[in-house]
CSV table of C-alpha atoms in Angstrom, one decimal:
chain,number,residue,atom,x,y,z
A,24,MET,CA,-31.0,6.0,-74.5
A,25,TYR,CA,-28.0,7.9,-75.6
A,26,ASP,CA,-29.6,11.2,-74.6
A,27,ILE,CA,-30.4,9.7,-71.3
A,28,ILE,CA,-26.8,8.6,-70.7
A,29,LEU,CA,-25.4,11.8,-71.8
A,30,ASP,CA,-27.8,14.1,-69.6
A,31,THR,CA,-27.0,11.7,-66.7
A,32,LEU,CA,-23.3,12.2,-67.0
A,33,LYS,CA,-23.5,15.8,-67.5
A,34,ASP,CA,-25.5,16.3,-64.5
A,35,GLY,CA,-23.2,14.2,-62.4
A,36,ILE,CA,-20.1,15.8,-63.6
A,37,ARG,CA,-21.3,19.2,-62.7
A,38,LEU,CA,-21.7,18.1,-59.2
A,39,LEU,CA,-18.3,16.4,-58.7
A,40,PRO,CA,-16.3,19.5,-57.6
A,41,PHE,CA,-19.1,20.3,-55.0
A,42,LEU,CA,-19.0,17.0,-53.8
A,43,LEU,CA,-15.4,16.8,-53.4
A,44,ILE,CA,-15.1,20.3,-51.6
A,45,THR,CA,-18.1,19.4,-49.4
A,46,TYR,CA,-16.3,16.2,-48.3
A,47,ILE,CA,-13.0,17.9,-47.7
A,48,ILE,CA,-14.6,20.2,-45.1
A,49,MET,CA,-16.7,17.3,-43.6
A,50,GLU,CA,-13.4,15.2,-43.1
A,51,TYR,CA,-11.7,18.0,-41.7
A,52,MET,CA,-14.5,18.5,-39.3
A,53,GLU,CA,-14.4,14.8,-38.6
A,54,HIS,CA,-10.9,14.6,-37.6
A,55,LYS,CA,-11.1,17.6,-35.3
A,56,MET,CA,-14.5,17.0,-33.6
A,57,SER,CA,-15.0,13.2,-33.3
A,58,ALA,CA,-13.1,12.5,-30.0
A,59,HIS,CA,-14.6,15.4,-28.3
A,60,THR,CA,-18.2,14.7,-29.4
A,61,ARG,CA,-17.8,11.1,-28.0
A,62,HIS,CA,-16.8,12.2,-24.6
A,63,VAL,CA,-19.7,14.9,-24.5
A,64,VAL,CA,-22.2,12.5,-25.5
A,65,GLN,CA,-20.9,9.9,-22.8
A,66,ALA,CA,-21.0,12.5,-20.0
A,67,SER,CA,-24.4,13.8,-21.1
A,68,GLY,CA,-26.4,11.8,-18.4
A,69,ARG,CA,-30.1,12.7,-18.5
A,70,PHE,CA,-29.6,15.2,-21.1
A,71,GLY,CA,-28.3,12.5,-23.5
A,72,PRO,CA,-31.2,12.9,-26.1
A,73,LEU,CA,-30.5,16.5,-26.2
A,74,ILE,CA,-26.8,16.3,-26.8
A,75,GLY,CA,-27.0,13.2,-28.8
A,76,SER,CA,-29.4,14.8,-31.3
A,77,ILE,CA,-27.1,17.8,-31.7
A,78,ALA,CA,-24.0,15.8,-32.0
A,79,GLY,CA,-26.1,13.5,-34.6
A,80,ILE,CA,-26.6,16.2,-37.2
A,81,PHE,CA,-22.9,16.8,-37.8
A,82,PRO,CA,-22.0,14.4,-40.6
A,83,GLN,CA,-19.1,12.5,-38.6
A,84,CYS,CA,-17.8,9.3,-40.0
A,85,GLY,CA,-19.3,6.3,-37.9
A,86,PHE,CA,-20.8,8.2,-35.3
A,87,SER,CA,-24.1,6.3,-35.4
A,88,ALA,CA,-22.0,3.1,-35.5
A,89,ALA,CA,-19.9,4.5,-32.2
A,90,ALA,CA,-23.4,5.1,-30.5
A,91,ALA,CA,-24.5,1.6,-31.1
A,92,SER,CA,-21.5,0.4,-29.5
A,93,PHE,CA,-22.0,2.8,-26.6
A,94,TYR,CA,-25.5,1.7,-26.0
A,95,ALA,CA,-24.6,-2.0,-25.9
A,96,GLY,CA,-22.1,-1.2,-23.1
A,97,ARG,CA,-24.8,0.8,-21.6
A,98,VAL,CA,-22.8,4.0,-21.8
A,99,ILE,CA,-25.6,5.8,-23.2
A,100,SER,CA,-29.4,5.3,-22.7
A,101,ARG,CA,-31.8,3.9,-25.1
A,102,GLY,CA,-33.3,7.4,-25.8
A,103,THR,CA,-30.0,8.8,-26.7
A,104,LEU,CA,-29.3,6.2,-29.0
A,105,ILE,CA,-32.8,6.8,-30.8
A,106,ALA,CA,-32.2,10.4,-30.8
A,107,ILE,CA,-28.7,10.1,-32.5
A,108,PHE,CA,-30.1,7.5,-34.9
A,109,LEU,CA,-33.1,10.1,-36.0
A,110,SER,CA,-30.8,13.1,-36.2
A,111,THR,CA,-27.8,11.3,-38.1
A,112,SER,CA,-27.4,13.2,-41.4
A,113,ASP,CA,-25.5,10.5,-43.3
A,114,GLU,CA,-25.0,11.2,-46.9
A,115,MET,CA,-28.0,13.6,-47.1
A,116,LEU,CA,-25.9,16.7,-46.2
A,117,PRO,CA,-23.3,16.5,-49.2
A,118,VAL,CA,-26.0,15.6,-51.6
A,119,LEU,CA,-28.0,18.8,-50.7
A,120,ILE,CA,-25.0,20.9,-50.9
A,121,SER,CA,-23.6,19.5,-54.0
A,122,GLN,CA,-27.2,20.1,-55.7
A,123,LYS,CA,-27.0,23.6,-54.6
A,124,ALA,CA,-30.1,23.3,-52.2
A,125,PRO,CA,-31.2,26.7,-50.6
A,126,VAL,CA,-29.4,27.0,-47.2
A,127,ASN,CA,-32.7,27.5,-45.5
A,128,MET,CA,-34.0,24.2,-46.7
A,129,ILE,CA,-30.8,22.5,-45.6
A,130,LEU,CA,-31.0,24.2,-42.1
A,131,SER,CA,-34.8,23.5,-41.8
A,132,ILE,CA,-34.0,19.7,-42.7
A,133,LEU,CA,-31.4,19.4,-40.1
A,134,GLY,CA,-33.3,21.4,-37.5
A,135,MET,CA,-36.4,19.2,-37.7
A,136,LYS,CA,-34.2,16.0,-37.6
A,137,LEU,CA,-32.6,17.5,-34.3
A,138,VAL,CA,-36.0,18.4,-32.6
A,139,ILE,CA,-37.6,15.3,-33.6
A,140,GLY,CA,-34.6,13.2,-32.4
A,141,MET,CA,-34.6,15.1,-29.3
A,142,ILE,CA,-38.4,14.8,-28.4
A,143,ALA,CA,-38.3,11.2,-29.4
A,144,GLY,CA,-35.3,10.5,-27.4
A,145,PHE,CA,-36.7,12.0,-24.2
A,146,LEU,CA,-40.0,10.1,-24.5
A,147,VAL,CA,-38.2,6.8,-25.2
A,148,ASP,CA,-36.1,7.3,-22.0
A,149,LEU,CA,-39.4,8.2,-20.2
A,150,VAL,CA,-41.3,5.3,-21.4
A,151,PHE,CA,-38.6,2.7,-21.3
A,152,SER,CA,-36.4,3.8,-18.7
A,153,SER,CA,-34.1,1.3,-17.3
A,154,GLY,CA,-30.8,1.3,-15.1
A,155,LYS,CA,-27.4,1.7,-16.6
A,156,LYS,CA,-25.0,-1.3,-16.6
A,157,ALA,CA,-21.4,-0.6,-15.8
A,158,PRO,CA,-19.7,0.9,-18.9
A,159,GLU,CA,-17.7,-1.6,-20.9
A,160,PRO,CA,-14.5,-0.3,-22.8
A,161,GLU,CA,-15.4,1.8,-25.6
A,162,MET,CA,-14.6,0.8,-29.3
A,163,ASP,CA,-12.4,3.4,-31.3
A,164,ILE,CA,-14.5,5.4,-33.7
A,165,HIS,CA,-12.0,4.7,-36.4
A,166,HIS,CA,-12.4,1.0,-36.0
A,167,MET,CA,-16.1,1.5,-36.3
A,168,CYS,CA,-15.7,3.6,-39.6
A,169,GLU,CA,-14.2,0.5,-41.2
A,170,HIS,CA,-17.7,-0.7,-41.4
A,171,ASP,CA,-18.5,2.1,-43.7
A,172,HIS,CA,-15.3,1.8,-45.6
A,173,CYS,CA,-14.5,5.5,-45.3
A,174,HIS,CA,-10.8,5.2,-44.8
A,175,CYS,CA,-11.0,7.7,-41.9
A,176,GLU,CA,-7.7,6.7,-40.7
A,177,GLU,CA,-5.8,7.3,-44.1
A,178,GLY,CA,-5.8,11.1,-44.1
A,179,ILE,CA,-8.6,13.9,-44.8
A,180,LEU,CA,-7.7,14.1,-48.5
A,181,LYS,CA,-7.8,10.4,-49.4
A,182,SER,CA,-11.1,9.8,-47.4
A,183,ALA,CA,-12.6,12.9,-49.2
A,184,VAL,CA,-11.8,11.3,-52.6
A,185,VAL,CA,-13.1,8.0,-51.6
A,186,HIS,CA,-16.3,9.3,-50.2
A,187,THR,CA,-16.7,11.6,-53.2
A,188,ALA,CA,-16.2,8.6,-55.7
A,189,GLN,CA,-18.7,6.5,-53.9
A,190,ILE,CA,-21.5,9.0,-53.8
A,191,PHE,CA,-20.7,10.3,-57.4
A,192,PHE,CA,-21.3,6.6,-58.4
A,193,PHE,CA,-24.6,6.3,-56.4
A,194,ILE,CA,-25.8,9.7,-58.0
A,195,ILE,CA,-25.0,8.6,-61.5
A,196,LEU,CA,-26.7,5.4,-61.0
A,197,ILE,CA,-29.8,6.7,-59.3
A,198,SER,CA,-30.0,9.6,-61.8
A,199,PHE,CA,-29.8,7.2,-64.8
A,200,ILE,CA,-32.5,5.0,-63.3
A,201,LEU,CA,-34.7,8.0,-62.5
A,202,ASN,CA,-34.0,9.5,-66.2
A,203,LEU,CA,-35.0,6.0,-67.8
A,204,VAL,CA,-38.1,5.7,-65.7
A,205,ILE,CA,-39.3,9.3,-66.5
A,206,ALA,CA,-38.7,8.6,-70.2
A,207,LEU,CA,-40.7,5.6,-70.2
A,208,ILE,CA,-43.4,6.5,-67.8
A,209,GLY,CA,-43.4,10.3,-68.0
A,210,GLU,CA,-42.6,12.9,-65.4
A,211,ASP,CA,-46.1,13.9,-64.5
A,212,SER,CA,-47.3,10.2,-64.1
A,213,LEU,CA,-44.2,9.4,-61.9
A,214,SER,CA,-44.9,12.3,-59.5
A,215,GLN,CA,-48.6,11.7,-59.5
A,216,ILE,CA,-48.1,8.0,-58.5
A,217,ILE,CA,-45.9,9.0,-55.4
A,218,LEU,CA,-46.9,12.4,-54.4
A,219,ASN,CA,-50.7,11.6,-54.1
A,220,ARG,CA,-50.0,8.8,-51.7
A,221,PRO,CA,-48.1,10.5,-48.9
A,222,VAL,CA,-48.7,7.7,-46.2
A,223,ILE,CA,-47.7,4.9,-48.5
A,224,GLY,CA,-44.7,7.2,-49.6
A,225,ALA,CA,-43.6,7.5,-46.0
A,226,VAL,CA,-44.0,3.8,-45.3
A,227,ILE,CA,-41.9,2.9,-48.4
A,228,SER,CA,-39.3,5.6,-47.8
A,229,GLY,CA,-38.8,4.4,-44.2
A,230,ILE,CA,-38.4,1.0,-45.5
A,231,VAL,CA,-35.6,2.3,-47.7
A,232,GLY,CA,-34.1,4.3,-44.8
A,233,LEU,CA,-33.5,1.0,-42.9
A,234,ILE,CA,-31.1,-0.2,-45.5
A,235,PRO,CA,-27.7,0.2,-43.6
A,236,ASN,CA,-25.8,1.8,-46.3
A,237,CYS,CA,-25.3,5.4,-47.6
A,238,ALA,CA,-27.1,4.6,-50.8
A,239,ALA,CA,-30.3,4.8,-48.9
A,240,SER,CA,-30.1,8.5,-48.0
A,241,VAL,CA,-28.6,9.2,-51.5
A,242,ILE,CA,-31.7,7.7,-53.1
A,243,ILE,CA,-34.2,9.3,-50.8
A,244,THR,CA,-32.5,12.8,-51.0
A,245,GLN,CA,-32.2,12.6,-54.8
A,246,LEU,CA,-35.9,11.6,-55.2
A,247,TYR,CA,-37.1,14.5,-53.2
A,248,LEU,CA,-35.0,16.8,-55.1
A,249,ASP,CA,-36.3,15.4,-58.4
A,250,GLY,CA,-39.8,16.0,-57.3
A,251,ALA,CA,-40.7,12.4,-57.2
A,252,MET,CA,-41.3,12.3,-53.4
A,253,SER,CA,-43.1,14.5,-51.0
A,254,PHE,CA,-41.4,16.3,-48.0
A,255,GLY,CA,-42.8,14.3,-45.4
A,256,SER,CA,-41.9,11.1,-47.3
A,257,MET,CA,-38.3,12.3,-47.7
A,258,MET,CA,-38.2,13.1,-43.7
A,259,ALA,CA,-39.5,9.7,-42.9
A,260,GLY,CA,-36.7,7.8,-44.9
A,261,LEU,CA,-34.0,10.3,-43.6
A,262,LEU,CA,-35.2,10.0,-40.1
A,263,VAL,CA,-35.1,6.2,-40.1
A,264,GLY,CA,-31.9,6.2,-41.9
A,265,ALA,CA,-28.9,5.6,-39.3
A,266,GLY,CA,-26.3,4.7,-41.7
A,267,VAL,CA,-24.3,1.6,-40.4
A,268,GLY,CA,-25.6,2.2,-36.9
A,269,LEU,CA,-28.1,-0.6,-36.9
A,270,ILE,CA,-25.6,-3.1,-38.3
A,271,VAL,CA,-23.2,-2.4,-35.3
A,272,LEU,CA,-26.1,-2.5,-33.0
A,273,TYR,CA,-26.9,-6.1,-34.1
A,274,ARG,CA,-23.3,-7.1,-34.0
A,275,SER,CA,-22.4,-5.6,-30.5
A,276,ASN,CA,-25.7,-5.9,-28.5
A,277,ASP,CA,-26.5,-9.5,-27.5
A,278,SER,CA,-30.3,-9.3,-27.2
A,279,VAL,CA,-32.0,-9.6,-30.6
A,280,ARG,CA,-35.4,-8.8,-29.3
A,281,GLU,CA,-34.1,-5.7,-27.9
A,282,ASN,CA,-32.4,-4.8,-31.2
A,283,LEU,CA,-35.6,-5.4,-33.0
A,284,ARG,CA,-37.5,-3.3,-30.6
A,285,ILE,CA,-35.2,-0.4,-31.2
A,286,THR,CA,-35.4,-1.0,-34.9
A,287,GLY,CA,-39.3,-0.9,-34.6
A,288,ILE,CA,-39.2,2.3,-32.5
A,289,LEU,CA,-36.9,4.0,-34.9
A,290,TYR,CA,-39.1,3.0,-37.9
A,291,GLY,CA,-42.4,3.8,-36.1
A,292,ILE,CA,-41.2,7.4,-35.1
A,293,GLY,CA,-39.7,8.1,-38.5
A,294,VAL,CA,-42.8,7.1,-40.6
A,295,ALA,CA,-45.1,8.7,-38.0
A,296,ALA,CA,-43.2,12.0,-38.3
A,297,GLY,CA,-43.2,11.8,-42.1
A,298,ILE,CA,-46.8,11.2,-42.2
A,299,ALA,CA,-47.6,14.0,-39.7
A,300,ILE,CA,-45.5,16.5,-41.9
A,301,ASP,CA,-47.4,15.7,-44.9
A,302,PHE,CA,-50.6,15.9,-43.1
A,303,LEU,CA,-49.8,19.3,-41.8
A,304,GLY,CA,-48.9,20.3,-45.4
A,305,ILE,CA,-45.1,21.4,-44.4
A,306,THR,CA,-43.1,21.8,-47.4
A,307,LEU,CA,-39.8,23.5,-48.2
């Protein structure tokens, strides 16, 4: 147990500087880009899924939450909302960067999320097309951020430190649990249990991705980097994961049936894409 705790702390502390630097850069981007991005998405019209999927890959605080609010007011289409949810990176990007993942891996994951989100968004709009209602007053993105406790309004450095502390805690906790499980079961046995069942892995990962918290994307990304999950299973969870977007959707959109339908579409597309990736043998 002592060795497990020591190894976990060593691994986590080595990541701390990279996490902090990453979040400082990301917070700077958020403060400079968020308002402009909102206006572009709102004005995108029939090209909403294209613009939404591109905007979604940038790790902007609360953007999926703002998109849910826009959809509730029919400012954006259902396909645009799905595109944003599927492409949203949440905490995947800082975890990959802090773990020194290869640049081509990071770009490939972001690119796949973008393409899948865009195609799915256009298909959803084609199948479930409906007229837009008059736009309702938009909710400020900094207000939406409060749901994720990201302290966007309190300055770049403080927000970066808070985010770093949150994710550092999750990484330490997840790494400790993984190290403990590996010590008890054995690394080979653990990998075989998950990696030999790609369909089940994608289904389970998609369920984890539905958790409206940054912990979900941290868990999924960490499992993949530790070799305990296939690439397709990871993609399923990361595609389904929309941060706090689903919480805001259920709060701001009155139709529970419609919200459940959107959740089902999001889950189905994410899991289907993950299974297809594993079936095609795509790896990074």
